[in-house]
Amino acid sequence: MLQLDEVSKSFDVWPVLDRVSVRLEPGQIHILRAPNGSGKTTLLKVMAGLLRPTSGRVLWRGRPLTARDRRHLGVVLEQPLVYPDLTGWENLALFAALYGIRPVRPRVLRALEEAGLAAARDVRVRAYSKGMRQRLAVARALLHRPCVLLLDEPFDGLDADGQAWAARAVAAAAADGSSVWLVTHHADDPLPADARWTLHRGRLLPAAAVTPRSPQERRTR
Ligand SMILES: Nc1ncnc2c1ncn2[C@@H]1O[C@H](COP(=O)(O)OP(=O)(O)OP(=O)(O)O)[C@@H](O)[C@H]1O
């Protein structure tokens, strides 16, 4: 599905990403854990088509990823992609309209309820707490049931209930066939991983002690 082929990215002279190749298959959960400043966000933005690689290719279903293909991606960045002047409801309804989701109302209502934001749906997001904004950002990324989820610290700022909800929702998306790329600082895996990675001097390397899930643990579409 989504594939990086020998991708390098430099901002100055030194490459932040150095010939990174990886392939995200349907239903797989990949977890990336690496030190601050090692290039995790840069890699995720390249995967999402938000940063252009210096060299190498980002492929969607075997062809170079286009702006149009980005509708298949659900992205959570460190800075939540939500509009502070709109309410929670308006934020999700806007994204639902942009992604051609029909009917908008039941899907958005359900997403807000599942995220624990039903009571705050008519409140402007600038009045949300950090955790509420993060819940909205995760709900937004999942709303159009994307084929690929690219998640930068999606559980940050979430309370125990919020973390459990987000982990359940992402696991359900993977069980339904979405590929998941999850960046985390947490020592414990928030989800059962198919692959664990780290970044060292720009190279994407398998993390030690990789224990893939058994086929029985995984359901595919
Ligand atoms: N737009 C930019 N211009 C110049 N340098 C950049 C830019 N974005 C990132 N970098 C540099 O690239 C390197 C990797 O940054 P990146 O944000 O990808 O790391 P990270 O692993 O996500 O870090 P953290 O764990 O702190 O979020 C850093 O040295 C950073 O200074």
Tab-separated table of C-alpha atoms and ligand atoms in Angstrom:
chain	number	residue	atom	x	y	z
A	1	MET	CA	0.000	0.000	0.000
A	2	LEU	CA	2.195	2.850	1.276
A	3	GLN	CA	5.855	2.344	0.536
A	4	LEU	CA	9.040	4.329	0.994
A	5	ASP	CA	11.789	3.490	-1.448
A	6	GLU	CA	15.293	4.650	-0.462
A	7	VAL	CA	13.970	7.938	0.950
A	8	SER	CA	16.495	10.502	2.186
A	9	LYS	CA	15.739	13.915	3.630
A	10	SER	CA	18.222	16.667	4.456
A	11	PHE	CA	17.448	20.103	5.813
A	12	ASP	CA	21.074	21.184	5.902
A	13	VAL	CA	23.992	19.045	4.849
A	14	TRP	CA	23.564	16.099	7.206
A	15	PRO	CA	20.690	13.750	6.246
A	16	VAL	CA	17.910	13.443	8.850
A	17	LEU	CA	16.649	10.420	6.918
A	18	ASP	CA	19.122	8.222	5.092
A	19	ARG	CA	17.849	5.779	2.440
A	20	VAL	CA	14.762	4.692	4.364
A	21	SER	CA	12.790	1.860	2.784
A	22	VAL	CA	9.659	0.426	4.361
A	23	ARG	CA	6.343	-0.993	3.235
A	24	LEU	CA	3.063	-0.791	5.144
A	25	GLU	CA	0.770	-3.685	4.314
A	26	PRO	CA	-2.974	-3.786	5.096
A	27	GLY	CA	-3.738	-4.557	8.735
A	28	GLN	CA	-0.146	-4.168	9.922
A	29	ILE	CA	0.794	-2.147	12.989
A	30	HIS	CA	4.294	-0.634	12.893
A	31	ILE	CA	5.677	1.089	15.974
A	32	LEU	CA	8.584	3.561	15.796
A	33	ARG	CA	10.425	4.463	18.977
A	34	ALA	CA	13.588	6.585	18.691
A	35	PRO	CA	15.351	9.429	20.548
A	36	ASN	CA	14.348	13.096	20.354
A	37	GLY	CA	15.592	14.742	17.202
A	38	SER	CA	16.232	11.440	15.406
A	39	GLY	CA	13.776	12.176	12.585
A	40	LYS	CA	10.492	10.502	13.623
A	41	THR	CA	8.284	13.478	12.774
A	42	THR	CA	10.229	14.158	9.584
A	43	LEU	CA	9.694	10.549	8.501
A	44	LEU	CA	5.977	10.659	9.289
A	45	LYS	CA	5.544	13.919	7.371
A	46	VAL	CA	7.364	12.440	4.363
A	47	MET	CA	5.080	9.387	4.546
A	48	ALA	CA	2.060	11.693	4.705
A	49	GLY	CA	3.184	13.665	1.637
A	50	LEU	CA	3.590	16.797	3.772
A	51	LEU	CA	7.354	16.984	3.255
A	52	ARG	CA	9.121	16.276	-0.002
A	53	PRO	CA	12.051	13.838	0.236
A	54	THR	CA	15.449	15.055	-0.948
A	55	SER	CA	15.788	11.763	-2.822
A	56	GLY	CA	13.913	8.479	-3.061
A	57	ARG	CA	10.225	7.832	-3.630
A	58	VAL	CA	7.007	7.633	-1.629
A	59	LEU	CA	4.665	5.215	-3.384
A	60	TRP	CA	0.956	4.656	-3.012
A	61	ARG	CA	-0.146	1.323	-4.469
A	62	GLY	CA	3.060	1.218	-6.518
A	63	ARG	CA	2.860	4.773	-7.950
A	64	PRO	CA	4.246	8.080	-6.659
A	65	LEU	CA	1.957	9.418	-3.904
A	66	THR	CA	-0.151	12.342	-5.164
A	67	ALA	CA	-2.120	14.995	-3.264
A	68	ARG	CA	-5.277	13.122	-4.259
A	69	ASP	CA	-4.003	9.867	-2.722
A	70	ARG	CA	-3.728	11.644	0.616
A	71	ARG	CA	-7.463	11.118	1.151
A	72	HIS	CA	-6.558	7.499	1.934
A	73	LEU	CA	-4.382	8.634	4.834
A	74	GLY	CA	-5.424	9.580	8.375
A	75	VAL	CA	-2.816	11.676	10.133
A	76	VAL	CA	-2.256	12.782	13.727
A	77	LEU	CA	0.624	15.249	14.086
A	78	GLU	CA	2.190	16.680	17.240
A	79	GLN	CA	0.159	19.843	16.632
A	80	PRO	CA	-3.474	18.664	16.336
A	81	LEU	CA	-4.939	19.398	12.893
A	82	VAL	CA	-8.103	20.991	14.251
A	83	TYR	CA	-9.477	24.521	13.966
A	84	PRO	CA	-9.701	26.343	17.314
A	85	ASP	CA	-12.425	28.784	16.209
A	86	LEU	CA	-14.800	25.987	15.191
A	87	THR	CA	-16.672	23.735	17.608
A	88	GLY	CA	-15.876	20.041	17.870
A	89	TRP	CA	-18.961	19.318	15.797
A	90	GLU	CA	-18.027	21.893	13.130
A	91	ASN	CA	-14.473	20.564	12.914
A	92	LEU	CA	-15.571	16.998	12.214
A	93	ALA	CA	-18.461	18.052	9.964
A	94	LEU	CA	-16.028	20.125	7.885
A	95	PHE	CA	-13.632	17.201	7.476
A	96	ALA	CA	-16.533	14.850	6.751
A	97	ALA	CA	-17.661	17.175	3.953
A	98	LEU	CA	-14.097	17.452	2.582
A	99	TYR	CA	-13.737	13.676	2.527
A	100	GLY	CA	-17.171	13.116	0.963
A	101	ILE	CA	-18.532	11.204	3.964
A	102	ARG	CA	-22.301	10.666	3.711
A	103	PRO	CA	-24.431	10.995	5.720
A	104	VAL	CA	-22.409	13.492	7.746
A	105	ARG	CA	-24.600	13.860	10.841
A	106	PRO	CA	-24.718	10.273	12.173
A	107	ARG	CA	-21.033	9.632	11.443
A	108	VAL	CA	-19.931	12.824	13.189
A	109	LEU	CA	-22.266	12.304	16.148
A	110	ARG	CA	-21.003	8.765	16.607
A	111	ALA	CA	-17.361	9.849	16.326
A	112	LEU	CA	-17.882	12.552	18.970
A	113	GLU	CA	-19.679	10.140	21.273
A	114	GLU	CA	-16.994	7.470	20.924
A	115	ALA	CA	-14.310	10.060	21.616
A	116	GLY	CA	-16.121	11.143	24.784
A	117	LEU	CA	-16.782	14.607	23.357
A	118	ALA	CA	-20.562	14.517	22.910
A	119	ALA	CA	-21.173	16.973	25.786
A	120	ALA	CA	-18.576	19.389	24.364
A	121	ARG	CA	-19.649	19.135	20.740
A	122	ASP	CA	-20.930	22.737	20.530
A	123	VAL	CA	-17.981	24.243	22.391
A	124	ARG	CA	-15.281	26.019	20.393
A	125	VAL	CA	-12.108	23.971	20.309
A	126	ARG	CA	-10.036	26.858	21.707
A	127	ALA	CA	-11.884	26.202	24.997
A	128	TYR	CA	-11.030	22.462	24.920
A	129	SER	CA	-8.360	21.045	27.223
A	130	LYS	CA	-5.210	19.546	25.657
A	131	GLY	CA	-6.581	16.024	26.075
A	132	MET	CA	-9.936	16.969	24.535
A	133	ARG	CA	-8.133	18.454	21.510
A	134	GLN	CA	-6.094	15.293	21.189
A	135	ARG	CA	-9.266	13.175	21.337
A	136	LEU	CA	-10.721	15.323	18.557
A	137	ALA	CA	-7.525	14.986	16.504
A	138	VAL	CA	-7.650	11.180	16.780
A	139	ALA	CA	-11.387	11.130	15.963
A	140	ARG	CA	-10.707	13.323	12.925
A	141	ALA	CA	-7.924	11.046	11.664
A	142	LEU	CA	-10.210	8.007	11.920
A	143	LEU	CA	-13.389	9.658	10.618
A	144	HIS	CA	-13.034	8.733	6.925
A	145	ARG	CA	-11.850	5.182	7.744
A	146	PRO	CA	-8.500	5.699	6.021
A	147	CYS	CA	-6.427	2.867	4.562
A	148	VAL	CA	-3.332	4.144	6.379
A	149	LEU	CA	-3.060	5.780	9.806
A	150	LEU	CA	0.073	7.852	10.451
A	151	LEU	CA	0.101	8.720	14.138
A	152	ASP	CA	2.655	10.915	15.899
A	153	GLU	CA	2.275	10.397	19.669
A	154	PRO	CA	-1.515	9.973	19.408
A	155	PHE	CA	-1.889	9.102	23.097
A	156	ASP	CA	-0.036	12.145	24.429
A	157	GLY	CA	-2.134	14.220	26.797
A	158	LEU	CA	-4.883	11.589	26.980
A	159	ASP	CA	-6.118	10.311	30.346
A	160	ALA	CA	-6.438	6.561	30.986
A	161	ASP	CA	-9.941	6.416	29.459
A	162	GLY	CA	-8.823	8.437	26.457
A	163	GLN	CA	-5.793	6.212	25.900
A	164	ALA	CA	-7.920	3.071	26.145
A	165	TRP	CA	-10.447	4.502	23.663
A	166	ALA	CA	-7.757	5.629	21.190
A	167	ALA	CA	-5.898	2.297	21.414
A	168	ARG	CA	-9.167	0.391	20.870
A	169	ALA	CA	-10.127	2.588	17.929
A	170	VAL	CA	-6.736	2.251	16.217
A	171	ALA	CA	-6.650	-1.520	16.842
A	172	ALA	CA	-10.161	-1.815	15.367
A	173	ALA	CA	-9.054	0.140	12.284
A	174	ALA	CA	-6.086	-2.232	11.868
A	175	ALA	CA	-8.339	-5.269	12.343
A	176	ASP	CA	-10.467	-3.785	9.584
A	177	GLY	CA	-7.467	-3.617	7.240
A	178	SER	CA	-5.880	-0.201	7.871
A	179	SER	CA	-2.086	-0.008	8.074
A	180	VAL	CA	-0.843	1.795	11.161
A	181	TRP	CA	2.424	3.713	11.618
A	182	LEU	CA	2.642	4.761	15.247
A	183	VAL	CA	5.337	6.971	16.762
A	184	THR	CA	5.602	6.744	20.538
A	185	HIS	CA	7.964	7.582	23.390
A	186	HIS	CA	6.276	5.155	25.736
A	187	ALA	CA	8.287	2.092	26.725
A	188	ASP	CA	5.238	-0.183	26.584
A	189	ASP	CA	3.538	-0.821	23.259
A	190	PRO	CA	0.079	0.730	23.343
A	191	LEU	CA	-0.954	-1.787	20.662
A	192	PRO	CA	0.267	-5.246	19.616
A	193	ALA	CA	2.919	-4.558	16.981
A	194	ASP	CA	3.741	-6.434	13.797
A	195	ALA	CA	7.028	-4.553	13.517
A	196	ARG	CA	9.040	-2.279	15.776
A	197	TRP	CA	11.502	0.219	14.393
A	198	THR	CA	14.059	2.717	15.519
A	199	LEU	CA	16.012	5.483	13.785
A	200	HIS	CA	19.781	5.651	14.108
A	201	ARG	CA	21.725	8.304	12.197
A	202	GLY	CA	18.897	8.553	9.731
A	203	ARG	CA	18.652	4.819	9.079
A	204	LEU	CA	15.403	3.016	9.862
A	205	LEU	CA	16.351	-0.174	11.699
A	206	PRO	CA	14.309	-2.995	13.216
A	207	ALA	CA	14.185	-2.495	16.976
A	208	ALA	CA	15.584	-5.283	19.141
A	209	ALA	CA	13.286	-8.032	20.412
A	210	VAL	CA	10.724	-7.845	17.639
A	211	THR	CA	7.917	-10.257	18.389
A	212	PRO	CA	5.441	-10.258	15.499
A	213	ARG	CA	1.800	-10.984	16.195
A	214	SER	CA	0.619	-14.450	15.294
A	215	PRO	CA	-1.782	-14.737	12.337
A	216	GLN	CA	-4.502	-15.818	14.824
A	217	GLU	CA	-4.206	-12.457	16.585
A	218	ARG	CA	-4.898	-10.558	13.393
A	219	ARG	CA	-8.138	-10.247	11.498
A	220	THR	CA	-8.064	-8.786	8.011
A	221	ARG	CA	-10.767	-7.313	5.848
B	1	LIG	N1	11.993	22.361	8.948
B	1	LIG	C1	13.191	22.038	9.443
B	1	LIG	N2	14.280	22.759	9.133
B	1	LIG	C2	15.514	22.423	9.586
B	1	LIG	N3	15.747	21.350	10.383
B	1	LIG	C3	14.702	20.597	10.723
B	1	LIG	C4	13.361	20.893	10.279
B	1	LIG	N4	12.529	19.958	10.777
B	1	LIG	C5	13.280	19.120	11.516
B	1	LIG	N5	14.579	19.499	11.467
B	1	LIG	C6	15.699	18.824	12.129
B	1	LIG	O1	15.630	17.437	11.804
B	1	LIG	C7	15.985	16.642	12.919
B	1	LIG	C8	14.859	15.645	13.217
B	1	LIG	O2	13.703	16.363	13.655
B	1	LIG	P1	12.329	15.614	13.963
B	1	LIG	O3	11.365	16.635	14.444
B	1	LIG	O4	11.963	14.809	12.787
B	1	LIG	O5	12.771	14.650	15.146
B	1	LIG	P2	11.889	13.771	16.142
B	1	LIG	O6	12.537	12.437	16.227
B	1	LIG	O7	10.457	13.802	15.699
B	1	LIG	O8	12.056	14.562	17.503
B	1	LIG	P3	11.113	14.630	18.834
B	1	LIG	O9	11.162	13.288	19.480
B	1	LIG	O10	11.804	15.672	19.648
B	1	LIG	O11	9.735	15.049	18.392
B	1	LIG	C9	16.271	17.613	14.068
B	1	LIG	O12	17.670	17.798	14.141
B	1	LIG	C10	15.592	18.881	13.645
B	1	LIG	O13	16.261	20.013	14.139
